[in-house]
Structures are given as C-alpha cells and as structure tokens.
CSV table of C-alpha atoms in Angstrom, one decimal:
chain,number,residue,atom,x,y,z
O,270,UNK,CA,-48.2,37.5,50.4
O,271,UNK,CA,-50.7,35.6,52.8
O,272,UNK,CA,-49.4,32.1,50.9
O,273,UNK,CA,-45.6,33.1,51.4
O,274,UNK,CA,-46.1,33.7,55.0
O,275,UNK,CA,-48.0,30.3,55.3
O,276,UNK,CA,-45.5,28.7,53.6
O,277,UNK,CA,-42.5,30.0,55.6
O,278,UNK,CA,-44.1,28.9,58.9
O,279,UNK,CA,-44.8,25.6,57.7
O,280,UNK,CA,-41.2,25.0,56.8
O,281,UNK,CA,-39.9,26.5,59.9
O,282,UNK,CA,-41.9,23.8,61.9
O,283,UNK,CA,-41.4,21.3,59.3
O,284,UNK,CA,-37.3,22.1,59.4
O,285,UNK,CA,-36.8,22.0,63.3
O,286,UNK,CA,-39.0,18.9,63.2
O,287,UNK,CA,-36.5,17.2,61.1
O,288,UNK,CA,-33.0,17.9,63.2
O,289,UNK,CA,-31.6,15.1,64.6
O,290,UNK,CA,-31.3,15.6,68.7
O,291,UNK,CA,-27.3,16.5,68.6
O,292,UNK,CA,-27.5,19.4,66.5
O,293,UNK,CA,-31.2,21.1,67.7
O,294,UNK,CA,-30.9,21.1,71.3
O,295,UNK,CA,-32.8,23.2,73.7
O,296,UNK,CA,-29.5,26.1,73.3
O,297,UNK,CA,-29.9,25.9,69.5
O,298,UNK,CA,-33.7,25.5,69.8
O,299,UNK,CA,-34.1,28.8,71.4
O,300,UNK,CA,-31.9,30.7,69.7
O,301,UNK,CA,-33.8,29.9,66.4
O,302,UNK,CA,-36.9,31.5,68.6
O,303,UNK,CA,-34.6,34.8,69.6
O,304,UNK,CA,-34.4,35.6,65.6
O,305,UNK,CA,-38.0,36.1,65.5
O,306,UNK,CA,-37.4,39.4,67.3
O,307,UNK,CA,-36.6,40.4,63.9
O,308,UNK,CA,-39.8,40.0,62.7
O,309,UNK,CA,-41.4,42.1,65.1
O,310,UNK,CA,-42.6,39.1,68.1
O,311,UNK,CA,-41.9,39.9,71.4
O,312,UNK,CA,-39.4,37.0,72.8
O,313,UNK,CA,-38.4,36.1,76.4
O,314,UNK,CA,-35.8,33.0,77.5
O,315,UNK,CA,-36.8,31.9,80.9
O,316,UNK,CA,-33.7,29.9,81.9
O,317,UNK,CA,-33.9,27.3,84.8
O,318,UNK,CA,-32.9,30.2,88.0
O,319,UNK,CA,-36.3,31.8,86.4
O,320,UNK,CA,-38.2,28.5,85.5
O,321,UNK,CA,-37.6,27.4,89.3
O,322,UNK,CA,-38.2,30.4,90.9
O,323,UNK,CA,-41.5,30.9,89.3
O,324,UNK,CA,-42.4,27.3,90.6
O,325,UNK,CA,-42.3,25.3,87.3
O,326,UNK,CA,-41.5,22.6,88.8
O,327,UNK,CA,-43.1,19.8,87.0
O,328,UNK,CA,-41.1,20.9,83.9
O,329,UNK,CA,-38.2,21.4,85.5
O,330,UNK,CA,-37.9,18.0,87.0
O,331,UNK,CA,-38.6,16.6,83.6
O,332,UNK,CA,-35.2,18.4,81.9
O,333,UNK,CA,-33.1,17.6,85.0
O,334,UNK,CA,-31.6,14.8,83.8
O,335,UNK,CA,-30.1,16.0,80.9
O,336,UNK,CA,-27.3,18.4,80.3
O,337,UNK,CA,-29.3,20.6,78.3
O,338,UNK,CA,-30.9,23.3,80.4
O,339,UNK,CA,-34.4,23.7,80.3
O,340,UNK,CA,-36.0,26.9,78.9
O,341,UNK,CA,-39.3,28.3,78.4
O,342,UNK,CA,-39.6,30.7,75.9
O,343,UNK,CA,-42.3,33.2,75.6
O,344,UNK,CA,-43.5,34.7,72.2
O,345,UNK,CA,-46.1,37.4,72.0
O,346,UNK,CA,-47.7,38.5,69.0
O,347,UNK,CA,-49.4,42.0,69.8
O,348,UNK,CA,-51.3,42.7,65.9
O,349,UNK,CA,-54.9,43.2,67.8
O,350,UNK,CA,-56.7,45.4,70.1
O,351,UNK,CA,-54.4,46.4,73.0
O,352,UNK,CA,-57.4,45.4,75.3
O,353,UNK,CA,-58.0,42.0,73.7
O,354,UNK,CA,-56.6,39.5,76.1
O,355,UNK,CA,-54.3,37.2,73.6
O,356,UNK,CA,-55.0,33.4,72.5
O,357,UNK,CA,-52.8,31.4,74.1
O,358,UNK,CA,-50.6,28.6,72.6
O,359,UNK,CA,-48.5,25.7,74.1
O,360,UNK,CA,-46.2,23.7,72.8
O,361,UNK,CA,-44.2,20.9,73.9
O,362,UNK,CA,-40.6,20.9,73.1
O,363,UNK,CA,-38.9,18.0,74.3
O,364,UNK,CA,-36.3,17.8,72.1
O,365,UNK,CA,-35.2,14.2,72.6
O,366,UNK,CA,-37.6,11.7,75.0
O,367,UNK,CA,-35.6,8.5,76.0
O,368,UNK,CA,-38.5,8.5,78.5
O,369,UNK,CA,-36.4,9.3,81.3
O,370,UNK,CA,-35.5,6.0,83.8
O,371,UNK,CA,-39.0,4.5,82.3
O,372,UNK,CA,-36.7,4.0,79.6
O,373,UNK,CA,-38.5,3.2,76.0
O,374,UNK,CA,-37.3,0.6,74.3
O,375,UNK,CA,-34.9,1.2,71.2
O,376,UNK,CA,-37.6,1.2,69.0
O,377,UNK,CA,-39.7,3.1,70.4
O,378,UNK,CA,-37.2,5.7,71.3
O,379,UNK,CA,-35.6,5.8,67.3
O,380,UNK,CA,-38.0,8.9,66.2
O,381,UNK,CA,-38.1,10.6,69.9
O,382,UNK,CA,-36.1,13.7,68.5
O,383,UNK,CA,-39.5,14.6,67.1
O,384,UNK,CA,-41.2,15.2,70.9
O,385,UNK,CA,-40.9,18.6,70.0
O,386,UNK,CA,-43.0,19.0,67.1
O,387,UNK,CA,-45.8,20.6,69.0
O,388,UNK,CA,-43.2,23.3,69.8
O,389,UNK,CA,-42.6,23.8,66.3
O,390,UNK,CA,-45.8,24.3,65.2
O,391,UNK,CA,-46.5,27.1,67.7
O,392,UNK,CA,-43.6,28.7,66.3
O,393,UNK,CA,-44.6,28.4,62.8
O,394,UNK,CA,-47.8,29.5,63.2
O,395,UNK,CA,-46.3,32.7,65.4
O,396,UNK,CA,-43.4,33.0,62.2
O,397,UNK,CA,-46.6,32.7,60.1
O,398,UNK,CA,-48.8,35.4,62.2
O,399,UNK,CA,-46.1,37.9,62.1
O,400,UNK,CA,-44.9,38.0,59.1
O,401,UNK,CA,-48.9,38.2,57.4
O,402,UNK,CA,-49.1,41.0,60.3
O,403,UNK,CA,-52.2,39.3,61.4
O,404,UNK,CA,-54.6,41.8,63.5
O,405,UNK,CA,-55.1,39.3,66.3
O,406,UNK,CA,-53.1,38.7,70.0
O,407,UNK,CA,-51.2,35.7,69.9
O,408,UNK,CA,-48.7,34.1,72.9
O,409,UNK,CA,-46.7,30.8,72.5
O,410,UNK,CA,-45.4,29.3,75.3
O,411,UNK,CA,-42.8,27.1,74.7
O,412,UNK,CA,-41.2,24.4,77.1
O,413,UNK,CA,-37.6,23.4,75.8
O,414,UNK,CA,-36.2,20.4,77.6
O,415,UNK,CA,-34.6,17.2,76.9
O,416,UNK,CA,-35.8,13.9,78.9
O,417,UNK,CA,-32.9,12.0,79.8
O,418,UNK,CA,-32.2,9.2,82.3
O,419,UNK,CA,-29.0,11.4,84.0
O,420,UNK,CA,-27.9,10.9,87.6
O,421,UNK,CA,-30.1,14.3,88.4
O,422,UNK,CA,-33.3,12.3,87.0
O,423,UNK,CA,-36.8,12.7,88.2
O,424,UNK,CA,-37.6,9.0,89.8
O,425,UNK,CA,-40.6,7.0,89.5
O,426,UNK,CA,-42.7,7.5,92.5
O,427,UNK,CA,-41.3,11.3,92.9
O,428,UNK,CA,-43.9,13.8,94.2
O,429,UNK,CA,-43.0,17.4,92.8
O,430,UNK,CA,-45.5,20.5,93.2
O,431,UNK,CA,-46.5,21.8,90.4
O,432,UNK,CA,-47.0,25.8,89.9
O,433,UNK,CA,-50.7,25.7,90.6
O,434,UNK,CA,-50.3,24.0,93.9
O,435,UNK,CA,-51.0,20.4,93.2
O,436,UNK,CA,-48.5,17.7,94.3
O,437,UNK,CA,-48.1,15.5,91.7
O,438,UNK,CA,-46.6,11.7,91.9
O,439,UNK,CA,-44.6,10.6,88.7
O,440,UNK,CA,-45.2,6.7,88.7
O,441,UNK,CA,-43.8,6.5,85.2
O,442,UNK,CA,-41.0,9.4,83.8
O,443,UNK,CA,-42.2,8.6,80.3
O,444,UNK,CA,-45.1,10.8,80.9
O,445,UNK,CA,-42.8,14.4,80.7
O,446,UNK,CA,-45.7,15.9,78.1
O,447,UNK,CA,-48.1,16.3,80.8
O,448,UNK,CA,-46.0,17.3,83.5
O,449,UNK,CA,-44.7,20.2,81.4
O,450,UNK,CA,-47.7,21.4,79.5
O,451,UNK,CA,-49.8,21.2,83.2
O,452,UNK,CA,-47.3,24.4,84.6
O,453,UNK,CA,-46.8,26.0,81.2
O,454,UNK,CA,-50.9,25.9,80.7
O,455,UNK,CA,-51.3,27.5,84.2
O,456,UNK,CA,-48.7,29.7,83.7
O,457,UNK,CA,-50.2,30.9,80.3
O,458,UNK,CA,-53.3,31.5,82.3
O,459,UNK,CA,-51.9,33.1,85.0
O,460,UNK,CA,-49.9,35.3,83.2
O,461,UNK,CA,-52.3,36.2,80.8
C-alpha cells in the first residue's frame, strides 16, 4: 500500500540517519543507494576521476581531506510523461563534518554524523516514490563526502572554481554544505 511505501522510506532515512560515522561511510552509503536498482530507480556512482572531471570542484575540495572518497550519486525516478522534465532533489551527504581545519569544537562536533540527513531524506522519498510507482519524474542528487581536517584539506582563504564558473574563496571550511549543494544544484540544472 501507499502507507507501507511511506513508511519504508521514512525508516530508510530515519536508519542511515542514525549510523554512527565508522560504520556508514560514503563506501557503505552508496552502496545502500546501488540496491535501489532493485526497485526499479535508475542509479549512477560518480566517483572522484568523474566528480573532477566534470568540474565539481567545490565538492571535491570539501571531501579531500578525508580518506573516504567522495561520490555523487545520481537517482532517477522515470514514473511520468517521458517529456516531463523531472523535479530535481539535492541532498547533502556529508557523512561526518568535523568542520574541516575550522575545526568545531567537541561539542559542537558530537552529533556531526548526522550532516547527512538531507541525503537521507532524498533517498527516502525516492525508496518511497518507487516503490508507490508514483506517476511523476523524480532525480536525487546526492553528494557523499566526509569533511575532515587531513593533510589534503581545503584551507581557509582557498579559491576553488566551482562548476558554473565562479571562483569561490573558502574563509571558513566549516561551510562544506554550500560549497557542495552550489555544484550539485548547477549540475542538476545543467543536466536536467
């Protein structure tokens, strides 16, 4: 039933949301994405050779630091009119946000395995779409990465080119959201 579906979405997001940063990591975070070829959504892993050469930079610099490679994963949802152009959805996955070198503090850091919610709730609602068989065109763009002060970090005062054109300056690292919705939201526009 409609209420089933509903349900099994909510607890998807709700069940991601809850993993602790060691055991969902970007790896395991997409691969629970790849089983929802299963249910009949188109998936597709953009690993880092693809995320750079596109020209994500902006969330690629964010996921640098960390030695969890950033992805991108792309879920479409085709249940309309093959001529409708889809409704676009973007989530932030940053499955752990230390905030980088702008380091938070401890106790602002303690529930930072949760940056990703927004990712999960694209997901449900995809699970939840696909599995009702919804007549509508949905995509989810996803943006897995893990912010981490590594020696491969993005710096405060870095200037990184984003995929519409735009140089960007990071004075603080702690803002990774922005950076990596800005090229996956002109991405999802460009794309389509």
């Amino acid at each position: 039933s409609k209420n089933d579906a509903l349900a099994e979405g909510v607890f998807f997001s709700r069940d991601l949301v809850n993993l602790p940063a060691n055991v969902l990591n970007t790896e395991k975070f997409g691969n629970e994405l790849k089983k929802f070829r299963k249910i009949g959504v188109k998936v597709r892993v953009l690993n880092e050779k693809d995320i750079k050469a596109i020209g994500m930079n902006l969330l690629f610099s964010v996921g640098k630091g960390s030695k969890n490679p950033s992805k991108v994963l792309v879920l479409e949802w085709k249940g309309g009119n093959r001529n409708t152009k889809p409704t676009a959805l973007v989530g932030k996955g940053v499955v752990f946000d230390s905030g980088g070198l702008s380091l938070k503090s401890s106790s602002g850091m303690i529930d930072m395995a949760m940056d990703m919610a927004g990712a999960a709730v694209v997901a449900g609602v995809i699970k939840s779409v696909a599995l009702s068989n919804l007549k509508v065109n949905l995509v989810g763009l996803i943006g897995l990465v893990e912010n981490m002060p590594g020696p491969d970090s993005m710096r405060p005062g870095d200037v990184i080119k984003s995929l519409k054109g735009d140089l960007v300056q990071v004075n603080n690292t702690d803002a990774e959201g922005r950076l990596l919705l800005g090229d996956l939201l002109w991405y999802a526009q460009q794309k389509f």
